[in-house]
Coordinates of C-alpha atoms and ligand atoms in Angstrom, one line a residue:
M1 CA 13.8 -4.9 37.9
K2 CA 17.3 -6.5 38.2
H3 CA 20.0 -3.9 38.2
M4 CA 22.0 -4.1 35.0
L5 CA 24.9 -1.9 34.1
A6 CA 24.9 0.0 30.8
R7 CA 28.1 -1.8 30.0
E8 CA 26.5 -5.2 30.4
A9 CA 23.4 -4.2 28.3
K10 CA 25.8 -3.1 25.5
L11 CA 27.5 -6.5 25.6
I12 CA 24.3 -8.4 25.4
E13 CA 23.2 -6.1 22.5
S14 CA 26.2 -7.1 20.5
Q15 CA 25.4 -10.8 21.1
R16 CA 21.8 -10.1 20.1
L17 CA 22.9 -8.7 16.7
A18 CA 24.9 -11.9 16.0
I19 CA 22.0 -14.2 17.1
Q20 CA 19.5 -12.1 15.1
A21 CA 21.7 -12.4 12.0
D22 CA 22.1 -16.2 12.6
I23 CA 18.3 -16.8 12.8
D24 CA 17.6 -14.6 9.8
T25 CA 20.0 -16.4 7.5
G26 CA 18.6 -19.7 8.6
K27 CA 15.2 -18.8 7.3
S28 CA 13.9 -18.4 3.7
A29 CA 12.5 -15.1 2.6
A30 CA 9.0 -16.7 2.4
E31 CA 9.3 -17.9 5.9
R32 CA 10.3 -14.5 7.2
N33 CA 7.4 -12.9 5.2
R34 CA 4.9 -15.3 6.7
L35 CA 5.6 -14.1 10.2
G36 CA 6.7 -10.6 9.3
Q37 CA 10.2 -11.2 10.7
F38 CA 12.1 -8.0 10.0
A39 CA 14.1 -6.8 12.9
T40 CA 14.3 -3.1 13.7
P41 CA 17.8 -1.6 13.5
N42 CA 19.0 -0.7 16.9
A43 CA 19.6 3.0 16.0
L44 CA 15.9 3.3 15.2
T45 CA 14.7 1.5 18.4
A46 CA 17.0 3.8 20.4
D47 CA 15.6 6.9 18.6
I48 CA 12.1 5.7 19.3
A49 CA 12.9 5.0 23.0
R50 CA 14.5 8.4 23.4
Y51 CA 11.4 10.2 21.9
V52 CA 9.1 8.2 24.3
E53 CA 11.4 9.1 27.2
S54 CA 11.0 12.8 26.3
I55 CA 7.3 12.5 26.6
L56 CA 7.4 10.4 29.8
G57 CA 9.4 13.1 31.4
P58 CA 11.4 12.7 34.6
A59 CA 8.3 12.6 36.8
K60 CA 7.0 9.3 35.5
R61 CA 8.6 6.4 37.4
G62 CA 8.0 2.7 37.3
I63 CA 7.9 1.8 33.6
R64 CA 6.0 -1.5 32.8
F65 CA 7.4 -2.2 29.4
A66 CA 5.9 -4.5 26.8
D67 CA 6.7 -5.5 23.2
P68 CA 4.0 -7.8 21.8
A69 CA 6.3 -9.0 19.0
I70 CA 9.6 -9.0 20.7
G71 CA 11.8 -10.9 18.2
S72 CA 15.3 -10.9 19.6
G73 CA 14.5 -7.9 21.7
S74 CA 15.7 -4.8 19.8
F75 CA 13.2 -2.6 21.6
F76 CA 13.9 -4.0 25.0
S77 CA 17.6 -3.4 24.5
A78 CA 16.9 0.2 23.6
A79 CA 14.5 0.6 26.6
L80 CA 17.3 -0.6 28.9
T81 CA 19.8 1.8 27.5
V82 CA 17.5 4.8 27.3
F83 CA 15.2 4.4 30.3
G84 CA 17.8 2.6 32.5
A85 CA 17.1 -0.6 34.3
R86 CA 16.3 1.2 37.5
R87 CA 13.3 2.8 36.0
I88 CA 11.8 -0.4 34.5
N89 CA 9.6 -2.1 37.0
S90 CA 8.7 -5.0 34.7
A91 CA 9.1 -6.0 31.1
V92 CA 7.3 -8.5 29.0
G93 CA 7.9 -9.7 25.5
V94 CA 5.6 -11.9 23.4
E95 CA 6.9 -13.9 20.5
L96 CA 5.3 -16.6 18.4
D97 CA 8.5 -18.1 16.9
P98 CA 10.2 -20.4 19.4
A99 CA 13.6 -19.6 17.9
F100 CA 13.2 -15.9 18.6
A101 CA 11.5 -16.5 21.9
D102 CA 14.3 -18.7 23.1
A103 CA 16.9 -16.1 21.9
A104 CA 15.2 -13.3 23.7
R105 CA 14.9 -15.3 26.9
T106 CA 18.6 -16.3 26.8
L107 CA 19.7 -12.8 26.1
W108 CA 17.5 -10.7 28.3
S109 CA 16.1 -12.8 31.2
S110 CA 19.0 -11.7 33.4
A111 CA 17.9 -8.1 32.7
G112 CA 14.4 -9.0 33.9
L113 CA 12.6 -9.5 30.6
D114 CA 9.8 -12.0 30.9
V115 CA 9.3 -13.8 27.5
V116 CA 6.0 -15.4 26.7
Q117 CA 6.1 -17.7 23.7
G118 CA 2.9 -17.7 21.8
D119 CA 0.5 -15.8 19.5
F120 CA 0.0 -12.4 21.0
T121 CA -3.5 -12.1 19.4
R122 CA -4.5 -15.2 21.4
I123 CA -2.6 -14.4 24.5
V124 CA -4.2 -10.9 24.8
A125 CA -7.6 -12.5 24.8
N126 CA -6.7 -15.0 27.4
D127 CA -6.9 -15.0 31.2
I128 CA -3.1 -15.7 31.3
C129 CA -2.4 -12.4 29.6
P130 CA 0.4 -10.7 31.5
S131 CA -0.6 -7.6 33.5
A132 CA -1.2 -4.4 31.6
P133 CA 1.9 -2.5 30.5
N134 CA 2.2 1.3 30.6
V135 CA 4.8 1.6 27.9
I136 CA 4.6 -0.3 24.6
L137 CA 7.3 -0.1 22.0
A138 CA 6.6 -2.3 19.0
N139 CA 7.3 -3.2 15.4
P140 CA 4.6 -5.8 14.8
P141 CA 4.5 -8.4 12.0
Y142 CA 3.3 -6.7 8.8
V143 CA 1.8 -9.9 7.5
R144 CA -0.6 -8.9 4.7
H145 CA -4.3 -9.9 4.7
H146 CA -4.0 -12.4 2.0
H147 CA -1.5 -14.4 4.1
L148 CA -4.1 -14.6 6.9
S149 CA -6.4 -17.5 6.7
R150 CA -10.1 -16.8 6.6
D151 CA -10.7 -18.3 10.0
D152 CA -7.9 -16.3 11.5
K153 CA -9.2 -13.1 9.9
E154 CA -12.6 -13.7 11.3
R155 CA -11.3 -14.5 14.7
L156 CA -9.1 -11.3 14.7
Q157 CA -12.0 -9.2 13.5
A158 CA -14.4 -10.5 16.1
L159 CA -11.8 -10.2 18.9
T160 CA -10.9 -6.6 17.9
L161 CA -14.5 -5.6 17.8
K162 CA -15.1 -7.1 21.2
M163 CA -12.0 -5.6 22.8
T164 CA -12.0 -2.2 21.2
G165 CA -15.4 -1.7 19.4
I166 CA -13.6 -1.3 16.1
D167 CA -14.7 -3.0 13.0
V168 CA -11.5 -3.7 11.1
S169 CA -11.7 -4.2 7.3
G170 CA -10.8 -7.6 6.0
L171 CA -8.2 -6.0 3.8
A172 CA -6.1 -4.8 6.8
G173 CA -2.8 -6.5 7.6
L174 CA -2.0 -8.2 10.9
Y175 CA -0.3 -5.0 12.2
V176 CA -3.6 -3.2 12.5
Y177 CA -5.0 -5.9 14.8
F178 CA -1.8 -5.9 16.8
L179 CA -1.9 -2.1 17.4
L180 CA -5.6 -2.1 18.4
L181 CA -5.4 -5.2 20.6
A182 CA -2.3 -4.1 22.4
T183 CA -3.7 -0.7 23.0
A184 CA -6.8 -2.3 24.6
W185 CA -4.4 -4.3 26.8
M186 CA -2.3 -1.2 27.8
E187 CA -3.1 0.7 30.9
D188 CA -5.0 3.9 30.6
D189 CA -2.7 6.9 30.1
G190 CA 0.1 4.6 28.9
I191 CA 2.3 5.6 26.1
A192 CA 2.8 3.5 22.9
A193 CA 5.2 3.8 20.0
W194 CA 4.5 1.8 16.9
L195 CA 6.6 1.3 13.8
I196 CA 4.1 0.3 11.1
P197 CA 3.7 0.5 7.4
S198 CA 2.4 3.9 6.3
E199 CA 0.0 2.4 3.8
F200 CA -2.9 2.6 6.2
M201 CA -2.6 6.4 6.2
D202 CA -4.0 6.5 2.6
V203 CA -6.0 3.4 1.8
N204 CA -9.6 2.6 2.6
Y205 CA -8.8 -0.3 4.8
G206 CA -6.9 2.1 7.1
A207 CA -10.0 4.2 7.8
A208 CA -10.9 2.5 11.1
L209 CA -7.4 2.8 12.4
K210 CA -7.3 6.5 11.4
R211 CA -10.5 7.1 13.3
F212 CA -9.1 5.3 16.3
L213 CA -6.0 7.4 16.2
A214 CA -7.9 10.7 15.8
N215 CA -10.7 10.0 18.2
R216 CA -9.9 7.4 20.8
V217 CA -6.3 8.0 21.8
T218 CA -4.2 11.2 21.9
L219 CA -1.9 10.9 18.9
I220 CA 1.2 12.9 19.7
R221 CA 3.5 12.3 16.8
A222 CA 3.5 10.6 13.4
H223 CA 6.9 10.5 11.7
R224 CA 7.0 9.1 8.2
F225 CA 10.3 8.0 6.8
D226 CA 11.1 9.1 3.3
P227 CA 10.3 6.0 1.2
D228 CA 13.4 6.7 -0.9
D229 CA 15.4 6.0 2.2
V230 CA 14.3 2.4 2.9
Q231 CA 14.7 1.6 6.6
F232 CA 14.9 -2.1 6.2
G233 CA 17.0 -3.4 3.4
D234 CA 14.8 -6.4 2.9
A235 CA 11.3 -5.2 3.8
L236 CA 9.7 -3.4 0.9
V237 CA 7.4 -1.1 2.8
S238 CA 7.6 2.5 3.8
S239 CA 7.0 3.0 7.5
V240 CA 5.8 5.5 10.0
V241 CA 6.3 5.8 13.7
L242 CA 3.2 6.6 15.7
V243 CA 3.4 7.7 19.3
F244 CA 0.3 8.1 21.3
R245 CA -1.1 8.2 24.8
K246 CA -4.0 6.1 25.7
T247 CA -6.3 8.8 26.8
Q248 CA -9.2 10.7 25.1
P249 CA -7.8 13.6 23.0
A250 CA -8.7 17.1 23.9
A251 CA -11.0 18.8 21.5
D252 CA -8.4 21.2 20.4
H253 CA -5.6 18.7 20.3
A254 CA -3.1 18.9 17.4
V255 CA -0.7 16.2 16.2
E256 CA 2.9 16.7 15.2
F257 CA 3.5 15.3 11.7
T258 CA 7.1 14.9 10.5
F259 CA 8.7 13.5 7.4
G260 CA 12.1 12.4 6.2
G261 CA 15.4 12.3 8.1
T262 CA 15.2 10.7 11.5
L263 CA 12.8 10.8 14.3
A264 CA 15.2 13.1 16.2
E265 CA 16.0 15.3 13.2
P266 CA 13.1 15.2 10.7
H267 CA 13.4 17.1 7.5
V268 CA 10.0 18.8 7.8
R269 CA 7.4 19.2 10.4
D270 CA 3.9 20.5 10.8
V271 CA 1.2 20.6 13.5
V272 CA -2.1 19.3 12.3
P273 CA -5.3 19.9 14.3
R274 CA -7.1 16.8 15.2
E275 CA -10.3 18.2 13.6
R276 CA -8.5 18.5 10.3
L277 CA -7.2 14.9 10.6
R278 CA -10.7 13.6 11.2
E279 CA -11.7 15.0 7.8
S280 CA -8.6 14.0 5.9
R281 CA -8.9 11.1 3.6
K282 CA -5.1 10.8 3.2
W283 CA -2.7 11.4 6.0
T284 CA 0.6 11.1 4.1
V285 CA 0.0 14.7 2.7
Y286 CA 1.1 15.9 6.2
P287 CA 3.3 17.7 6.8
S288 CA 2.3 19.9 3.9
H289 CA 5.7 20.9 2.6
A290 CA 7.5 20.9 -0.7
K291 CA 9.9 18.2 0.7
N292 CA 7.0 15.8 1.4
D293 CA 6.8 13.5 -1.6
R294 CA 3.0 13.2 -1.0
R295 CA 1.8 16.7 -0.6
T296 CA -1.1 17.0 -2.9
L297 CA -2.0 19.9 -5.1
S298 CA -5.4 18.6 -6.1
D299 CA -8.2 21.0 -5.6
S300 CA -11.0 19.1 -4.0
N301 CA -13.7 21.4 -5.2
G302 CA -12.7 21.9 -8.8
P303 CA -13.2 19.5 -11.7
T304 CA -11.3 16.3 -11.6
L305 CA -10.1 13.8 -14.3
G306 CA -13.0 11.6 -13.2
D307 CA -15.4 14.3 -14.6
F308 CA -13.9 13.9 -18.0
F309 CA -12.6 10.3 -18.2
R310 CA -14.0 7.0 -17.1
V311 CA -10.9 5.4 -15.7
Q312 CA -10.7 1.6 -15.8
R313 CA -7.9 -0.8 -15.2
G314 CA -6.7 -2.9 -18.2
I315 CA -7.5 -6.6 -18.4
A316 CA -6.1 -9.3 -16.2
T317 CA -5.7 -12.3 -18.5
G318 CA -4.8 -14.7 -15.7
C319 CA -1.6 -15.7 -17.5
N320 CA -0.1 -13.3 -20.0
K321 CA 2.5 -15.8 -21.0
F322 CA -0.2 -18.1 -22.4
F323 CA -2.8 -15.6 -23.6
V324 CA -0.6 -12.8 -25.0
L325 CA 1.4 -13.8 -28.1
D326 CA 3.6 -12.1 -30.6
R327 CA 1.3 -11.4 -33.5
A328 CA 3.8 -12.9 -36.0
N329 CA 3.9 -16.1 -34.0
A330 CA 0.2 -16.3 -33.8
K331 CA 0.1 -16.1 -37.6
V332 CA 2.7 -18.8 -38.0
I333 CA 0.7 -21.1 -35.7
G334 CA -2.4 -20.2 -37.7
L335 CA -4.6 -18.9 -34.8
P336 CA -7.8 -17.3 -36.2
D337 CA -7.5 -13.5 -36.5
K338 CA -11.1 -13.2 -35.4
Y339 CA -10.2 -14.3 -31.9
L340 CA -7.1 -12.2 -31.5
R341 CA -7.1 -8.6 -30.3
P342 CA -4.3 -6.2 -30.4
I343 CA -2.8 -5.5 -27.0
L344 CA 0.0 -3.1 -25.9
P345 CA 3.3 -4.5 -24.6
S346 CA 3.9 -4.1 -20.9
P347 CA 5.0 -0.5 -19.9
R348 CA 8.5 -1.8 -19.5
Y349 CA 8.7 -2.6 -23.2
L350 CA 6.7 0.4 -24.5
K351 CA 9.3 3.0 -25.0
T352 CA 7.1 5.7 -26.6
T353 CA 4.2 7.7 -25.2
S354 CA 2.5 8.0 -28.5
V355 CA 1.2 5.0 -30.3
D356 CA 0.2 5.0 -34.0
T357 CA -1.9 2.5 -35.8
D358 CA -1.4 0.3 -38.8
A359 CA -4.3 -0.6 -41.2
D360 CA -5.4 -3.5 -39.0
G361 CA -5.6 -1.4 -35.8
Y362 CA -2.3 -2.9 -34.4
P363 CA 0.1 -0.4 -32.9
I364 CA 3.1 0.4 -35.1
L365 CA 5.7 -1.0 -32.8
D366 CA 8.7 -3.4 -33.4
T367 CA 6.8 -6.2 -31.8
Q368 CA 3.1 -6.4 -32.2
L369 CA 1.2 -8.4 -29.6
C370 CA -2.2 -10.0 -29.6
V371 CA -4.3 -11.5 -26.9
I372 CA -6.5 -14.6 -27.3
D373 CA -10.1 -13.6 -26.6
C374 CA -12.8 -16.0 -27.8
D375 CA -16.4 -16.4 -26.6
L376 CA -17.3 -19.6 -28.4
P377 CA -18.0 -22.6 -26.2
E378 CA -15.4 -25.4 -26.2
P379 CA -17.2 -27.8 -28.6
M380 CA -17.6 -25.1 -31.2
V381 CA -13.9 -24.1 -30.9
E382 CA -12.9 -27.7 -31.3
A383 CA -15.2 -28.2 -34.4
R384 CA -14.5 -24.9 -36.2
Y385 CA -11.0 -23.8 -35.1
P386 CA -8.9 -26.9 -34.6
V387 CA -5.6 -24.9 -34.4
L388 CA -6.9 -22.6 -31.7
W389 CA -8.3 -25.7 -29.9
E390 CA -5.0 -27.4 -30.1
Y391 CA -3.3 -24.3 -28.6
L392 CA -5.8 -24.1 -25.8
Q393 CA -5.1 -27.7 -24.9
T394 CA -1.5 -26.7 -23.9
A395 CA -2.9 -24.7 -21.0
Q396 CA -3.3 -27.9 -19.0
S397 CA 0.4 -28.7 -19.1
L398 CA 1.2 -25.2 -18.0
G399 CA -0.9 -25.7 -14.9
I400 CA -2.8 -22.4 -15.3
M401 CA -6.3 -23.8 -15.3
D402 CA -6.7 -23.7 -11.5
G403 CA -5.8 -20.0 -11.3
Y404 CA -8.5 -17.9 -9.7
L405 CA -9.3 -15.8 -12.8
I406 CA -9.2 -18.6 -15.3
S407 CA -11.2 -21.0 -13.2
K408 CA -14.0 -18.4 -12.7
R409 CA -14.3 -17.4 -16.4
C410 CA -16.8 -18.9 -18.9
P411 CA -15.5 -19.9 -21.3
W412 CA -12.1 -19.7 -19.6
Y413 CA -10.4 -18.2 -22.6
K414 CA -12.8 -15.2 -22.9
Q415 CA -11.2 -12.0 -21.6
E416 CA -12.8 -9.1 -19.8
Q417 CA -14.3 -6.8 -22.5
R418 CA -12.6 -3.5 -23.0
E419 CA -12.8 -1.0 -25.8
P420 CA -9.5 0.4 -26.9
A421 CA -8.8 3.6 -24.9
P422 CA -7.3 6.7 -26.6
F423 CA -5.3 7.4 -23.4
L424 CA -3.7 5.1 -21.0
C425 CA -1.7 5.6 -17.8
T426 CA 0.9 3.2 -16.5
Y427 CA -0.1 1.8 -13.2
M428 CA 3.3 1.7 -11.4
G429 CA 6.4 3.7 -11.6
R430 CA 9.1 5.7 -9.9
G431 CA 9.8 9.4 -9.8
A432 CA 10.8 12.0 -7.3
D433 CA 10.0 15.8 -7.2
D434 CA 8.3 16.9 -10.3
K435 CA 9.0 13.8 -12.4
Q436 CA 5.8 12.0 -13.2
P437 CA 6.0 8.5 -11.7
F438 CA 3.5 7.3 -14.3
R439 CA 3.4 7.8 -18.1
F440 CA 0.4 8.8 -20.1
I441 CA 0.1 7.1 -23.4
W442 CA -1.7 8.5 -26.4
N443 CA -3.1 5.5 -28.3
R444 CA -4.4 5.7 -31.8
S445 CA -4.5 2.0 -32.3
K446 CA -7.1 -0.5 -31.4
A447 CA -4.9 -2.1 -28.8
I448 CA -6.1 -2.5 -25.3
G449 CA -3.9 -2.7 -22.2
T450 CA -3.2 -5.3 -19.5
N451 CA -3.7 -4.4 -15.9
L452 CA -0.4 -2.7 -15.8
Y453 CA -2.2 0.2 -17.4
L454 CA -5.2 2.3 -16.4
M455 CA -7.4 3.0 -19.4
L456 CA -8.9 6.5 -19.8
Y457 CA -12.1 6.8 -21.8
P458 CA -13.1 10.4 -22.4
Q459 CA -16.7 11.1 -21.2
N460 CA -19.1 14.0 -20.8
R461 CA -18.3 17.2 -22.7
L462 CA -14.7 16.2 -23.3
A463 CA -15.9 13.2 -25.3
T464 CA -18.4 15.4 -27.2
M465 CA -15.6 17.9 -28.0
L466 CA -13.2 15.2 -29.1
R467 CA -15.8 13.7 -31.4
K468 CA -16.2 17.1 -33.0
Y469 CA -12.5 18.0 -33.0
P470 CA -10.5 14.7 -33.0
D471 CA -7.3 16.7 -33.5
R472 CA -7.6 18.0 -29.9
A473 CA -6.6 14.6 -28.6
K474 CA -3.0 15.7 -29.0
T475 CA -3.6 18.6 -26.6
V476 CA -5.4 16.3 -24.2
H477 CA -2.3 14.1 -24.1
V478 CA -0.1 17.2 -23.5
L479 CA -2.3 18.3 -20.6
L480 CA -2.2 14.8 -19.1
G481 CA 1.6 15.0 -19.4
Q482 CA 1.6 18.3 -17.5
I483 CA 0.0 16.8 -14.3
T484 CA 2.8 17.2 -11.8
G485 CA 4.7 14.3 -10.1
Y486 CA 3.5 15.8 -6.8
E487 CA -0.1 15.5 -7.7
L488 CA 0.2 12.0 -9.0
R489 CA 2.2 10.8 -6.0
G490 CA -0.2 12.7 -3.7
E491 CA -3.2 10.8 -4.9
G492 CA -1.5 7.4 -5.5
R493 CA 0.2 5.3 -2.9
I494 CA 3.8 4.7 -2.3
Y495 CA 5.8 1.6 -1.4
G496 CA 9.3 1.3 0.0
G497 CA 12.1 2.2 -2.3
G498 CA 10.0 4.8 -4.0
L499 CA 7.7 2.6 -6.0
N500 CA 4.4 4.4 -6.7
K501 CA 1.1 2.9 -7.7
I502 CA -2.2 4.6 -8.6
E503 CA -5.6 3.0 -8.7
P504 CA -8.4 4.1 -11.1
S505 CA -10.3 6.0 -8.4
E506 CA -7.2 7.8 -7.3
L507 CA -6.3 8.9 -10.8
A508 CA -9.9 10.1 -11.2
R509 CA -9.5 12.4 -8.2
I510 CA -6.6 14.4 -9.8
S511 CA -7.5 18.0 -10.6
A512 CA -8.6 18.6 -14.2
N513 CA -8.5 22.4 -13.8
S514 CA -6.1 22.7 -16.7
F515 CA -8.6 21.1 -19.0
V516 CA -11.3 23.6 -18.1
E517 CA -8.9 26.5 -18.4
H518 CA -8.0 25.3 -21.9
W519 CA -11.5 24.6 -23.0
P520 CA -14.0 26.4 -20.7
E521 CA -16.9 25.0 -22.8
I522 CA -16.3 21.5 -21.4
E523 CA -17.0 22.5 -17.8
L524 CA -19.8 20.4 -16.3
D525 CA -23.2 22.1 -15.8
V526 CA -23.8 20.4 -12.5
R527 CA -22.0 22.2 -9.7
P528 CA -22.1 21.0 -6.1
Q529 CA -25.5 21.8 -4.7
G530 CA -24.3 24.2 -2.1
T531 CA -22.9 26.6 -4.7
L532 CA -26.2 26.9 -6.5
F533 CA -27.6 29.1 -3.9
G534 CA -24.5 31.1 -3.1
Ligands
SAM1 C1 8.7 -7.1 12.6 S1 9.4 -8.3 13.7 C2 9.9 -7.3 15.0 C3 10.8 -7.9 16.0 C4 11.4 -7.0 17.0 N1 10.4 -6.4 17.9 C5 12.2 -5.9 16.4 O1 11.7 -4.8 16.4 O2 13.3 -6.2 15.9 C6 7.9 -9.0 14.2 C7 8.1 -10.2 15.2 O3 6.8 -10.7 15.5 C8 6.8 -12.1 15.6 N2 5.4 -12.6 15.4 C9 4.7 -12.8 14.2 N3 3.5 -13.1 14.5 C10 3.3 -13.1 15.8 C11 2.2 -13.3 16.7 N4 1.0 -13.6 16.2 N5 2.4 -13.1 18.0 C12 3.6 -12.7 18.5 N6 4.7 -12.5 17.7 C13 4.5 -12.7 16.4 C14 7.7 -12.5 14.5 O4 8.3 -13.8 14.7 C15 8.8 -11.4 14.6 O5 9.8 -11.8 15.5

């Protein structure tokens, strides 16, 4: 590697920052999203390089560096500063975008960086693939799966299966393929550090990657940043740094999990045996510490909300602007009552957690809303309800007819069928510490909710009890309100900037111990089989 003084490297780094900012401002947000173009701050790449250096130790000489998504070279810059040019035998960066590839080449070729312009996921499968690195530092493009074409996804899945034996879910983002393919490329015993979204740690599509990290490489460290402290001003994701060695893990291996603060000075840490990781559905609960926003208190053996509520998402209309109307307006227009259903306003506009009903089943709120829901075929609507027919015709000019949901429905103005639910939970929200990120609504009206709500229908013995003692619904609402923010965040998922979301199956997994403590008679008869013979 050409010898470069630290002073020179520093100078080039300041030029890099200027060029990076130039390229960034010349691109639209959509363009940057498409290629996952969010540069890593230099302080973070330096932190990552220093941590990797601490693992390499002084004995390891001859680094062969690679970054499969080099951008303007933030990681290479850090590698030069931290490892020193003398120690780097070779360095290669792959970059799809010619603007970044050219920039990286101009900036760093004098320091020995070899820049290959092209799609890493194709290059890695090719004979011309540069020789295997032994150190990879990377922040791959986060491109979400719905921005990958079907062909591309199939190609990536087939290639990853061939190169690693791992069957990646079609819901995985591009970064999952990057990590797996680059690890296949890396030399055995090499060290890799990846800055990736932490979402995979909790969701189903991340299962294959978690298995890979627990079984196929030796995961040394997983540091998750506090989502309230967004690393990239403009990328709304929370991220984790994974550092691993490409070698089979020892049976008794344990992984260091840290959270918050910086990689060098995390707020909390914990050492988690690999065996436990293999059985853990969610990895963001580690390190298990009060400061971790995701530590879960749910008791996996006890009763859960799913035992007492059927949880279902509210309806997706395909276009609320068109289908959801102010009830008063619908009356002025003359839309037939029969095909209008009461619906709650979006959580943003619902200021209360307790909704009363008027005589028609509409919520007593300043603005009452209704949703058009009609199952009559078009000719009948035209013949019998000309006003509704006329209103429906306006959908054409709004250009909503080609939308996925609407084009699949028959007739296209018939909504998913939901009964009103006595309890609802908002689907997204914020909240730290004990504050609930989601609100539970007690609904006495006949209104349903849109998909910004989860609808909770009492079932099993709770439903029987409520039929007998309807007044107890109030206490049910109180108990739902007492579920802690920790539990809700622990089961849900978190996005950058502290936005939380919870899916029906996640809400169903929350402990319902307090319900059984309050009303022991509602406990289910059927206990897990193993306990029957205890
Ligand atoms: C998140 S950025 C990271 C850039 C740089 N490594 C850093 O840390 O600042 C990801 C980079 O990958 C590039 N990229 C996107 N798709 C790629 C692909 N298929 N092959 C190689 N590079 C790609 C983007 O243009 C972008 O520069």
